[in-house]
Amino acid sequence: MTEVERDSASDVDGAGPECRSFPLTFSVRAAGGSWLVDAATATAGELAGLLAARAAGPVAVVDLHTCSFVDEHYRSRSPSLIAAELGVDCAVHPVGAWASDTIGVGEEFLLLDRAELPRLLDGTWTPYQVALVDLPGEVTPERLDELALAVGTTAFDRPLLPHLDGSTLWFSGHDDCYLRVESTDPGVPGALLGRLLARLAGSALTDTDDAVPVPVPEPDPALADRLLAAGPHWAGTVAAVSATEVTLALTALPRRRKLSDPAPAGPGRTVTLDLAHGRWRLGPQVR
């Protein structure tokens, strides 16, 4: 069950001076023994529970920047100070000043139990950059230094997990909107797609000034599996909203959608949330 609030939805579902709808995008590919998902739109807080459930052990937050916690010079506070203010139980591993010029690596890592992740990313603040990875097994300072080196030297479009012994899950979020997830678990892409569909439907139900948080059921995993069997690249928008249903229009794309691409044409499929029964159904293919 996904709970959607107006603020989180309205911040990222509109783009440009006319606030035109920003489509859901989803793309998955296999590489290096992992599944790599690029998607939008979702906040790190909305995925924290899913990530915590799929992590195979403790989690290392390797990069964290925000405008929600700033110092007297309006610079993002250190991750350890943010965690302390939020009451998150974690250990701190200093990486060093060299990391300040390395994309994706902060000057300190937070090491926390995966159950603490939803407390850190609780939706009350906005990280414009956050990256994390699970670290099952013994976590030593040497292993964390190796992690920093791997993150700092692996190209963004290449799989990272093959360079990390035992790790099964990597998340990188940008502007609290665009995300990259890499996982060795074949069920993660479908789970992410289901969460994004529920979030998009929920945004249509909370688009009023007096809206309250709305619990939205996520689709059965079989629905996401059927979509991914039909194609790896999708875009989606809200097609219709009534008192009893929310219908999303989904378009299969030939490749991962870029920001410069025109708005997706379609739909190729529809998915509908039946609000009365809390169920989703997949419509027939439309050509």
PDB file of C-alpha atoms in Angstrom:
ATOM      1  CA  MET A   1       0.000   0.000   0.000  1.00  0.00           C
ATOM      2  CA  THR A   2       1.397   3.400  -1.016  1.00  0.00           C
ATOM      3  CA  GLU A   3       0.333   6.587   0.762  1.00  0.00           C
ATOM      4  CA  VAL A   4       0.431   9.655  -1.477  1.00  0.00           C
ATOM      5  CA  GLU A   5       0.324  13.251  -0.269  1.00  0.00           C
ATOM      6  CA  ARG A   6      -0.403  16.323  -2.340  1.00  0.00           C
ATOM      7  CA  ASP A   7       2.906  18.090  -1.665  1.00  0.00           C
ATOM      8  CA  SER A   8       5.123  15.253  -2.826  1.00  0.00           C
ATOM      9  CA  ALA A   9       3.025  14.695  -5.921  1.00  0.00           C
ATOM     10  CA  SER A  10       2.580  18.274  -7.055  1.00  0.00           C
ATOM     11  CA  ASP A  11       6.264  19.113  -6.658  1.00  0.00           C
ATOM     12  CA  VAL A  12       7.412  16.721  -9.361  1.00  0.00           C
ATOM     13  CA  ASP A  13       4.432  15.927 -11.566  1.00  0.00           C
ATOM     14  CA  GLY A  14       4.434  19.297 -13.321  1.00  0.00           C
ATOM     15  CA  ALA A  15       7.102  20.825 -15.521  1.00  0.00           C
ATOM     16  CA  GLY A  16       7.572  24.213 -17.154  1.00  0.00           C
ATOM     17  CA  PRO A  17       5.786  27.556 -16.631  1.00  0.00           C
ATOM     18  CA  GLU A  18       2.420  25.989 -17.524  1.00  0.00           C
ATOM     19  CA  CYS A  19       3.038  23.063 -15.157  1.00  0.00           C
ATOM     20  CA  ARG A  20       2.250  20.509 -17.843  1.00  0.00           C
ATOM     21  CA  SER A  21       2.048  16.935 -16.666  1.00  0.00           C
ATOM     22  CA  PHE A  22       5.407  15.211 -16.354  1.00  0.00           C
ATOM     23  CA  PRO A  23       5.003  11.586 -17.476  1.00  0.00           C
ATOM     24  CA  LEU A  24       5.990   8.555 -15.515  1.00  0.00           C
ATOM     25  CA  THR A  25       8.955   6.974 -17.269  1.00  0.00           C
ATOM     26  CA  PHE A  26      10.402   3.538 -16.688  1.00  0.00           C
ATOM     27  CA  SER A  27      13.198   1.654 -18.404  1.00  0.00           C
ATOM     28  CA  VAL A  28      14.915  -1.591 -17.441  1.00  0.00           C
ATOM     29  CA  ARG A  29      17.855  -3.503 -18.883  1.00  0.00           C
ATOM     30  CA  ALA A  30      20.050  -6.396 -17.804  1.00  0.00           C
ATOM     31  CA  ALA A  31      23.814  -5.914 -17.537  1.00  0.00           C
ATOM     32  CA  GLY A  32      26.613  -7.531 -15.568  1.00  0.00           C
ATOM     33  CA  GLY A  33      24.280  -9.875 -13.703  1.00  0.00           C
ATOM     34  CA  SER A  34      22.104  -6.973 -12.519  1.00  0.00           C
ATOM     35  CA  TRP A  35      18.871  -5.313 -13.566  1.00  0.00           C
ATOM     36  CA  LEU A  36      19.241  -1.553 -14.075  1.00  0.00           C
ATOM     37  CA  VAL A  37      16.143   0.634 -13.823  1.00  0.00           C
ATOM     38  CA  ASP A  38      15.987   4.300 -14.825  1.00  0.00           C
ATOM     39  CA  ALA A  39      12.736   5.979 -13.893  1.00  0.00           C
ATOM     40  CA  ALA A  40      10.836   9.154 -12.992  1.00  0.00           C
ATOM     41  CA  THR A  41       9.052  10.492 -11.074  1.00  0.00           C
ATOM     42  CA  ALA A  42       9.450   9.430  -7.455  1.00  0.00           C
ATOM     43  CA  THR A  43      10.997  10.839  -4.321  1.00  0.00           C
ATOM     44  CA  ALA A  44      13.532   8.935  -2.262  1.00  0.00           C
ATOM     45  CA  GLY A  45      11.125   8.995   0.679  1.00  0.00           C
ATOM     46  CA  GLU A  46       8.405   7.290  -1.349  1.00  0.00           C
ATOM     47  CA  LEU A  47      10.761   4.416  -2.159  1.00  0.00           C
ATOM     48  CA  ALA A  48      12.498   4.126   1.222  1.00  0.00           C
ATOM     49  CA  GLY A  49      10.293   1.314   2.500  1.00  0.00           C
ATOM     50  CA  LEU A  50      10.627  -0.659  -0.715  1.00  0.00           C
ATOM     51  CA  LEU A  51      14.418  -0.244  -0.710  1.00  0.00           C
ATOM     52  CA  ALA A  52      14.679  -1.241   2.944  1.00  0.00           C
ATOM     53  CA  ALA A  53      12.635  -4.384   2.290  1.00  0.00           C
ATOM     54  CA  ARG A  54      14.785  -5.377  -0.690  1.00  0.00           C
ATOM     55  CA  ALA A  55      18.189  -4.637   0.884  1.00  0.00           C
ATOM     56  CA  ALA A  56      20.173  -7.720   1.888  1.00  0.00           C
ATOM     57  CA  GLY A  57      21.840  -6.188   4.943  1.00  0.00           C
ATOM     58  CA  PRO A  58      23.011  -2.882   6.428  1.00  0.00           C
ATOM     59  CA  VAL A  59      22.831   0.147   4.168  1.00  0.00           C
ATOM     60  CA  ALA A  60      25.574   2.645   3.417  1.00  0.00           C
ATOM     61  CA  VAL A  61      24.406   6.118   2.383  1.00  0.00           C
ATOM     62  CA  VAL A  62      27.344   7.244   0.259  1.00  0.00           C
ATOM     63  CA  ASP A  63      26.057  10.601  -0.987  1.00  0.00           C
ATOM     64  CA  LEU A  64      23.533  13.018   0.487  1.00  0.00           C
ATOM     65  CA  HIS A  65      22.861  16.673  -0.367  1.00  0.00           C
ATOM     66  CA  THR A  66      19.843  18.821   0.408  1.00  0.00           C
ATOM     67  CA  CYS A  67      18.556  22.356   0.715  1.00  0.00           C
ATOM     68  CA  SER A  68      16.338  21.299   3.623  1.00  0.00           C
ATOM     69  CA  PHE A  69      19.232  21.246   6.123  1.00  0.00           C
ATOM     70  CA  VAL A  70      21.761  24.022   5.511  1.00  0.00           C
ATOM     71  CA  ASP A  71      24.461  25.771   7.537  1.00  0.00           C
ATOM     72  CA  GLU A  72      24.958  29.498   8.020  1.00  0.00           C
ATOM     73  CA  HIS A  73      26.498  29.698   4.540  1.00  0.00           C
ATOM     74  CA  TYR A  74      23.474  27.940   2.982  1.00  0.00           C
ATOM     75  CA  ARG A  75      25.497  24.816   2.243  1.00  0.00           C
ATOM     76  CA  SER A  76      24.046  21.377   2.766  1.00  0.00           C
ATOM     77  CA  ARG A  77      24.821  20.069   6.246  1.00  0.00           C
ATOM     78  CA  SER A  78      26.867  16.919   6.598  1.00  0.00           C
ATOM     79  CA  PRO A  79      24.955  13.623   6.462  1.00  0.00           C
ATOM     80  CA  SER A  80      25.865  12.879  10.082  1.00  0.00           C
ATOM     81  CA  LEU A  81      24.293  16.136  11.302  1.00  0.00           C
ATOM     82  CA  ILE A  82      21.167  15.474   9.242  1.00  0.00           C
ATOM     83  CA  ALA A  83      20.894  11.960  10.676  1.00  0.00           C
ATOM     84  CA  ALA A  84      21.369  13.266  14.212  1.00  0.00           C
ATOM     85  CA  GLU A  85      18.615  15.848  13.797  1.00  0.00           C
ATOM     86  CA  LEU A  86      16.267  13.153  12.487  1.00  0.00           C
ATOM     87  CA  GLY A  87      17.126  10.770  15.317  1.00  0.00           C
ATOM     88  CA  VAL A  88      18.567   8.113  13.008  1.00  0.00           C
ATOM     89  CA  ASP A  89      20.810   5.529  14.658  1.00  0.00           C
ATOM     90  CA  CYS A  90      23.884   5.148  12.424  1.00  0.00           C
ATOM     91  CA  ALA A  91      27.661   4.987  12.305  1.00  0.00           C
ATOM     92  CA  VAL A  92      29.732   7.525  10.385  1.00  0.00           C
ATOM     93  CA  HIS A  93      32.654   6.661   8.140  1.00  0.00           C
ATOM     94  CA  PRO A  94      34.789   9.646   7.052  1.00  0.00           C
ATOM     95  CA  VAL A  95      35.901   9.382   3.442  1.00  0.00           C
ATOM     96  CA  GLY A  96      37.961  12.533   3.164  1.00  0.00           C
ATOM     97  CA  ALA A  97      38.131  15.802   1.288  1.00  0.00           C
ATOM     98  CA  TRP A  98      39.159  14.055  -1.947  1.00  0.00           C
ATOM     99  CA  ALA A  99      35.527  13.001  -2.295  1.00  0.00           C
ATOM    100  CA  SER A 100      34.345  16.598  -2.740  1.00  0.00           C
ATOM    101  CA  ASP A 101      35.403  16.452  -6.407  1.00  0.00           C
ATOM    102  CA  THR A 102      34.118  12.918  -7.002  1.00  0.00           C
ATOM    103  CA  ILE A 103      30.619  12.573  -8.430  1.00  0.00           C
ATOM    104  CA  GLY A 104      28.419  10.333  -6.311  1.00  0.00           C
ATOM    105  CA  VAL A 105      30.715  10.156  -3.277  1.00  0.00           C
ATOM    106  CA  GLY A 106      30.271  12.328  -0.192  1.00  0.00           C
ATOM    107  CA  GLU A 107      32.933  13.248   2.363  1.00  0.00           C
ATOM    108  CA  GLU A 108      31.349  10.852   4.842  1.00  0.00           C
ATOM    109  CA  PHE A 109      29.227   7.721   4.641  1.00  0.00           C
ATOM    110  CA  LEU A 110      26.352   6.807   6.925  1.00  0.00           C
ATOM    111  CA  LEU A 111      26.124   3.147   7.879  1.00  0.00           C
ATOM    112  CA  LEU A 112      22.721   2.146   9.222  1.00  0.00           C
ATOM    113  CA  ASP A 113      20.470  -0.825   9.693  1.00  0.00           C
ATOM    114  CA  ARG A 114      18.114  -1.138   6.745  1.00  0.00           C
ATOM    115  CA  ALA A 115      15.145  -0.660   9.108  1.00  0.00           C
ATOM    116  CA  GLU A 116      16.421   2.871   9.800  1.00  0.00           C
ATOM    117  CA  LEU A 117      16.223   3.915   6.142  1.00  0.00           C
ATOM    118  CA  PRO A 118      12.536   4.999   6.250  1.00  0.00           C
ATOM    119  CA  ARG A 119      13.349   7.096   9.325  1.00  0.00           C
ATOM    120  CA  LEU A 120      16.139   8.877   7.447  1.00  0.00           C
ATOM    121  CA  LEU A 121      14.129   9.366   4.247  1.00  0.00           C
ATOM    122  CA  ASP A 122      10.852  10.102   6.008  1.00  0.00           C
ATOM    123  CA  GLY A 123       9.338  12.453   3.416  1.00  0.00           C
ATOM    124  CA  THR A 124       9.533  15.553   5.631  1.00  0.00           C
ATOM    125  CA  TRP A 125      12.555  16.925   3.754  1.00  0.00           C
ATOM    126  CA  THR A 126      13.969  16.817   0.244  1.00  0.00           C
ATOM    127  CA  PRO A 127      17.389  15.438  -0.739  1.00  0.00           C
ATOM    128  CA  TYR A 128      18.307  16.649  -4.194  1.00  0.00           C
ATOM    129  CA  GLN A 129      21.038  14.007  -4.352  1.00  0.00           C
ATOM    130  CA  VAL A 130      21.128  10.703  -2.488  1.00  0.00           C
ATOM    131  CA  ALA A 131      22.866   7.403  -3.171  1.00  0.00           C
ATOM    132  CA  LEU A 132      22.930   4.231  -1.115  1.00  0.00           C
ATOM    133  CA  VAL A 133      23.925   0.578  -1.329  1.00  0.00           C
ATOM    134  CA  ASP A 134      23.384  -2.493   0.814  1.00  0.00           C
ATOM    135  CA  LEU A 135      26.420  -4.158   2.413  1.00  0.00           C
ATOM    136  CA  PRO A 136      25.587  -7.652   3.664  1.00  0.00           C
ATOM    137  CA  GLY A 137      28.297  -9.332   5.730  1.00  0.00           C
ATOM    138  CA  GLU A 138      31.047  -7.723   7.774  1.00  0.00           C
ATOM    139  CA  VAL A 139      31.441  -4.000   7.182  1.00  0.00           C
ATOM    140  CA  THR A 140      35.001  -2.808   7.799  1.00  0.00           C
ATOM    141  CA  PRO A 141      36.649   0.587   7.178  1.00  0.00           C
ATOM    142  CA  GLU A 142      38.641  -1.058   4.380  1.00  0.00           C
ATOM    143  CA  ARG A 143      35.473  -2.274   2.719  1.00  0.00           C
ATOM    144  CA  LEU A 144      33.947   1.199   2.897  1.00  0.00           C
ATOM    145  CA  ASP A 145      37.076   2.694   1.331  1.00  0.00           C
ATOM    146  CA  GLU A 146      36.806   0.134  -1.474  1.00  0.00           C
ATOM    147  CA  LEU A 147      33.159   1.129  -1.863  1.00  0.00           C
ATOM    148  CA  ALA A 148      34.142   4.788  -2.243  1.00  0.00           C
ATOM    149  CA  LEU A 149      36.678   3.864  -4.900  1.00  0.00           C
ATOM    150  CA  ALA A 150      34.198   1.724  -6.832  1.00  0.00           C
ATOM    151  CA  VAL A 151      31.472   4.393  -6.785  1.00  0.00           C
ATOM    152  CA  GLY A 152      33.915   7.115  -7.761  1.00  0.00           C
ATOM    153  CA  THR A 153      35.393   5.226 -10.715  1.00  0.00           C
ATOM    154  CA  THR A 154      32.379   3.430 -12.228  1.00  0.00           C
ATOM    155  CA  ALA A 155      30.683   5.227 -15.113  1.00  0.00           C
ATOM    156  CA  PHE A 156      27.059   6.133 -14.417  1.00  0.00           C
ATOM    157  CA  ASP A 157      25.727   4.053 -17.302  1.00  0.00           C
ATOM    158  CA  ARG A 158      27.623   0.930 -16.205  1.00  0.00           C
ATOM    159  CA  PRO A 159      26.568  -1.576 -13.508  1.00  0.00           C
ATOM    160  CA  LEU A 160      28.178  -0.965 -10.124  1.00  0.00           C
ATOM    161  CA  LEU A 161      27.253  -4.110  -8.192  1.00  0.00           C
ATOM    162  CA  PRO A 162      29.738  -6.407  -9.991  1.00  0.00           C
ATOM    163  CA  HIS A 163      32.484  -4.341  -8.334  1.00  0.00           C
ATOM    164  CA  LEU A 164      31.019  -4.721  -4.820  1.00  0.00           C
ATOM    165  CA  ASP A 165      31.390  -8.094  -3.138  1.00  0.00           C
ATOM    166  CA  GLY A 166      28.037  -9.236  -1.735  1.00  0.00           C
ATOM    167  CA  SER A 167      26.001  -6.106  -2.491  1.00  0.00           C
ATOM    168  CA  THR A 168      22.609  -6.659  -4.135  1.00  0.00           C
ATOM    169  CA  LEU A 169      20.976  -3.206  -4.306  1.00  0.00           C
ATOM    170  CA  TRP A 170      22.076   0.272  -5.406  1.00  0.00           C
ATOM    171  CA  PHE A 171      19.905   3.398  -5.475  1.00  0.00           C
ATOM    172  CA  SER A 172      20.785   6.833  -6.819  1.00  0.00           C
ATOM    173  CA  GLY A 173      18.217   9.656  -6.778  1.00  0.00           C
ATOM    174  CA  HIS A 174      18.555  13.062  -8.396  1.00  0.00           C
ATOM    175  CA  ASP A 175      16.484  16.204  -7.819  1.00  0.00           C
ATOM    176  CA  ASP A 176      14.135  13.983  -5.754  1.00  0.00           C
ATOM    177  CA  CYS A 177      12.596  12.980  -9.058  1.00  0.00           C
ATOM    178  CA  TYR A 178      14.902  10.928 -11.320  1.00  0.00           C
ATOM    179  CA  LEU A 179      16.236   7.620 -10.073  1.00  0.00           C
ATOM    180  CA  ARG A 180      18.522   4.754 -10.958  1.00  0.00           C
ATOM    181  CA  VAL A 181      18.118   1.418  -9.203  1.00  0.00           C
ATOM    182  CA  GLU A 182      20.405  -1.540  -9.762  1.00  0.00           C
ATOM    183  CA  SER A 183      19.565  -4.918  -8.239  1.00  0.00           C
ATOM    184  CA  THR A 184      20.509  -8.562  -8.532  1.00  0.00           C
ATOM    185  CA  ASP A 185      16.906  -9.443  -7.555  1.00  0.00           C
ATOM    186  CA  PRO A 186      14.754  -9.993 -10.687  1.00  0.00           C
ATOM    187  CA  GLY A 187      11.661  -8.981  -8.701  1.00  0.00           C
ATOM    188  CA  VAL A 188      12.858  -5.425  -8.054  1.00  0.00           C
ATOM    189  CA  PRO A 189      12.035  -3.898 -11.493  1.00  0.00           C
ATOM    190  CA  GLY A 190       8.417  -5.070 -11.274  1.00  0.00           C
ATOM    191  CA  ALA A 191       8.105  -3.872  -7.679  1.00  0.00           C
ATOM    192  CA  LEU A 192       9.402  -0.446  -8.681  1.00  0.00           C
ATOM    193  CA  LEU A 193       7.047  -0.218 -11.638  1.00  0.00           C
ATOM    194  CA  GLY A 194       4.123  -1.127  -9.400  1.00  0.00           C
ATOM    195  CA  ARG A 195       5.104   1.547  -6.889  1.00  0.00           C
ATOM    196  CA  LEU A 196       5.364   4.182  -9.625  1.00  0.00           C
ATOM    197  CA  LEU A 197       1.950   3.267 -11.041  1.00  0.00           C
ATOM    198  CA  ALA A 198       0.376   3.520  -7.580  1.00  0.00           C
ATOM    199  CA  ARG A 199       2.062   6.842  -6.986  1.00  0.00           C
ATOM    200  CA  LEU A 200       0.878   8.272 -10.309  1.00  0.00           C
ATOM    201  CA  ALA A 201      -2.692   7.175  -9.612  1.00  0.00           C
ATOM    202  CA  GLY A 202      -2.452   8.610  -6.115  1.00  0.00           C
ATOM    203  CA  SER A 203      -1.272  11.967  -7.437  1.00  0.00           C
ATOM    204  CA  ALA A 204      -4.527  12.246  -9.398  1.00  0.00           C
ATOM    205  CA  LEU A 205      -6.496  11.685  -6.187  1.00  0.00           C
ATOM    206  CA  THR A 206      -4.640  14.342  -4.181  1.00  0.00           C
ATOM    207  CA  ASP A 207      -4.648  17.197  -6.669  1.00  0.00           C
ATOM    208  CA  THR A 208      -6.654  19.574  -4.480  1.00  0.00           C
ATOM    209  CA  ASP A 209      -5.592  22.123  -1.896  1.00  0.00           C
ATOM    210  CA  ASP A 210      -7.435  20.378   0.947  1.00  0.00           C
ATOM    211  CA  ALA A 211      -6.477  16.818   0.016  1.00  0.00           C
ATOM    212  CA  VAL A 212      -5.371  14.427   2.734  1.00  0.00           C
ATOM    213  CA  PRO A 213      -2.943  11.487   2.359  1.00  0.00           C
ATOM    214  CA  VAL A 214      -4.539   8.725   0.311  1.00  0.00           C
ATOM    215  CA  PRO A 215      -3.637   5.019   0.697  1.00  0.00           C
ATOM    216  CA  VAL A 216      -3.350   3.525  -2.764  1.00  0.00           C
ATOM    217  CA  PRO A 217      -2.968  -0.244  -3.291  1.00  0.00           C
ATOM    218  CA  GLU A 218      -0.105  -1.294  -5.506  1.00  0.00           C
ATOM    219  CA  PRO A 219      -0.852  -3.534  -8.494  1.00  0.00           C
ATOM    220  CA  ASP A 220      -0.480  -7.272  -8.209  1.00  0.00           C
ATOM    221  CA  PRO A 221       3.080  -8.229  -9.270  1.00  0.00           C
ATOM    222  CA  ALA A 222       1.607 -10.183 -12.187  1.00  0.00           C
ATOM    223  CA  LEU A 223       0.368  -6.923 -13.766  1.00  0.00           C
ATOM    224  CA  ALA A 224       3.844  -5.386 -13.754  1.00  0.00           C
ATOM    225  CA  ASP A 225       5.289  -8.664 -15.051  1.00  0.00           C
ATOM    226  CA  ARG A 226       2.891  -8.603 -18.018  1.00  0.00           C
ATOM    227  CA  LEU A 227       3.887  -5.051 -18.884  1.00  0.00           C
ATOM    228  CA  LEU A 228       7.601  -5.835 -18.669  1.00  0.00           C
ATOM    229  CA  ALA A 229       7.105  -8.957 -20.783  1.00  0.00           C
ATOM    230  CA  ALA A 230       5.610  -6.680 -23.452  1.00  0.00           C
ATOM    231  CA  GLY A 231       8.519  -4.241 -23.390  1.00  0.00           C
ATOM    232  CA  PRO A 232      11.256  -2.757 -21.177  1.00  0.00           C
ATOM    233  CA  HIS A 233      10.554   0.944 -21.793  1.00  0.00           C
ATOM    234  CA  TRP A 234       7.332   2.724 -20.767  1.00  0.00           C
ATOM    235  CA  ALA A 235       5.860   6.164 -20.257  1.00  0.00           C
ATOM    236  CA  GLY A 236       2.589   6.888 -18.496  1.00  0.00           C
ATOM    237  CA  THR A 237       0.157   9.693 -17.739  1.00  0.00           C
ATOM    238  CA  VAL A 238      -3.194  10.034 -15.977  1.00  0.00           C
ATOM    239  CA  ALA A 239      -5.919   9.478 -18.597  1.00  0.00           C
ATOM    240  CA  ALA A 240      -9.122   9.723 -16.555  1.00  0.00           C
ATOM    241  CA  VAL A 241     -10.263  10.194 -12.968  1.00  0.00           C
ATOM    242  CA  SER A 242     -13.709   9.568 -11.551  1.00  0.00           C
ATOM    243  CA  ALA A 243     -15.246   8.935  -8.172  1.00  0.00           C
ATOM    244  CA  THR A 244     -14.664   5.203  -8.610  1.00  0.00           C
ATOM    245  CA  GLU A 245     -11.658   4.780 -10.907  1.00  0.00           C
ATOM    246  CA  VAL A 246      -8.300   6.181 -11.980  1.00  0.00           C
ATOM    247  CA  THR A 247      -7.092   5.175 -15.432  1.00  0.00           C
ATOM    248  CA  LEU A 248      -3.483   5.547 -16.549  1.00  0.00           C
ATOM    249  CA  ALA A 249      -2.421   5.604 -20.198  1.00  0.00           C
ATOM    250  CA  LEU A 250       0.814   3.712 -20.831  1.00  0.00           C
ATOM    251  CA  THR A 251       2.913   3.908 -23.968  1.00  0.00           C
ATOM    252  CA  ALA A 252       5.570   1.352 -24.870  1.00  0.00           C
ATOM    253  CA  LEU A 253       8.691   3.124 -26.121  1.00  0.00           C
ATOM    254  CA  PRO A 254      11.453   1.880 -28.433  1.00  0.00           C
ATOM    255  CA  ARG A 255      14.153   3.052 -26.004  1.00  0.00           C
ATOM    256  CA  ARG A 256      14.616   4.803 -22.695  1.00  0.00           C
ATOM    257  CA  ARG A 257      12.923   8.193 -22.785  1.00  0.00           C
ATOM    258  CA  LYS A 258      15.157  11.269 -22.598  1.00  0.00           C
ATOM    259  CA  LEU A 259      14.146  14.737 -21.429  1.00  0.00           C
ATOM    260  CA  SER A 260      14.572  16.048 -24.979  1.00  0.00           C
ATOM    261  CA  ASP A 261      12.129  13.504 -26.402  1.00  0.00           C
ATOM    262  CA  PRO A 262       8.633  14.663 -27.394  1.00  0.00           C
ATOM    263  CA  ALA A 263       5.693  13.718 -25.228  1.00  0.00           C
ATOM    264  CA  PRO A 264       4.893  10.025 -25.657  1.00  0.00           C
ATOM    265  CA  ALA A 265       2.050   9.207 -28.010  1.00  0.00           C
ATOM    266  CA  GLY A 266      -0.415   6.481 -27.234  1.00  0.00           C
ATOM    267  CA  PRO A 267      -1.686   4.848 -25.229  1.00  0.00           C
ATOM    268  CA  GLY A 268      -0.459   1.359 -25.978  1.00  0.00           C
ATOM    269  CA  ARG A 269      -2.131  -0.020 -22.826  1.00  0.00           C
ATOM    270  CA  THR A 270      -4.266   1.270 -19.999  1.00  0.00           C
ATOM    271  CA  VAL A 271      -4.187   0.276 -16.350  1.00  0.00           C
ATOM    272  CA  THR A 272      -7.119   1.144 -14.131  1.00  0.00           C
ATOM    273  CA  LEU A 273      -7.376   1.356 -10.356  1.00  0.00           C
ATOM    274  CA  ASP A 274     -10.800   0.311  -9.117  1.00  0.00           C
ATOM    275  CA  LEU A 275     -11.153   2.455  -5.991  1.00  0.00           C
ATOM    276  CA  ALA A 276     -14.216   0.651  -4.657  1.00  0.00           C
ATOM    277  CA  HIS A 277     -12.548  -2.765  -4.615  1.00  0.00           C
ATOM    278  CA  GLY A 278      -8.896  -1.703  -4.292  1.00  0.00           C
ATOM    279  CA  ARG A 279      -7.882  -3.657  -7.388  1.00  0.00           C
ATOM    280  CA  TRP A 280      -6.040  -2.931 -10.615  1.00  0.00           C
ATOM    281  CA  ARG A 281      -6.842  -4.232 -14.078  1.00  0.00           C
ATOM    282  CA  LEU A 282      -4.822  -4.141 -17.274  1.00  0.00           C
ATOM    283  CA  GLY A 283      -6.694  -3.020 -20.371  1.00  0.00           C
ATOM    284  CA  PRO A 284      -6.276  -4.523 -23.863  1.00  0.00           C
ATOM    285  CA  GLN A 285      -3.496  -3.380 -26.128  1.00  0.00           C
ATOM    286  CA  VAL A 286      -4.443  -0.337 -28.229  1.00  0.00           C
ATOM    287  CA  ARG A 287      -2.748   0.217 -31.580  1.00  0.00           C
TER     288      ARG A 287
END
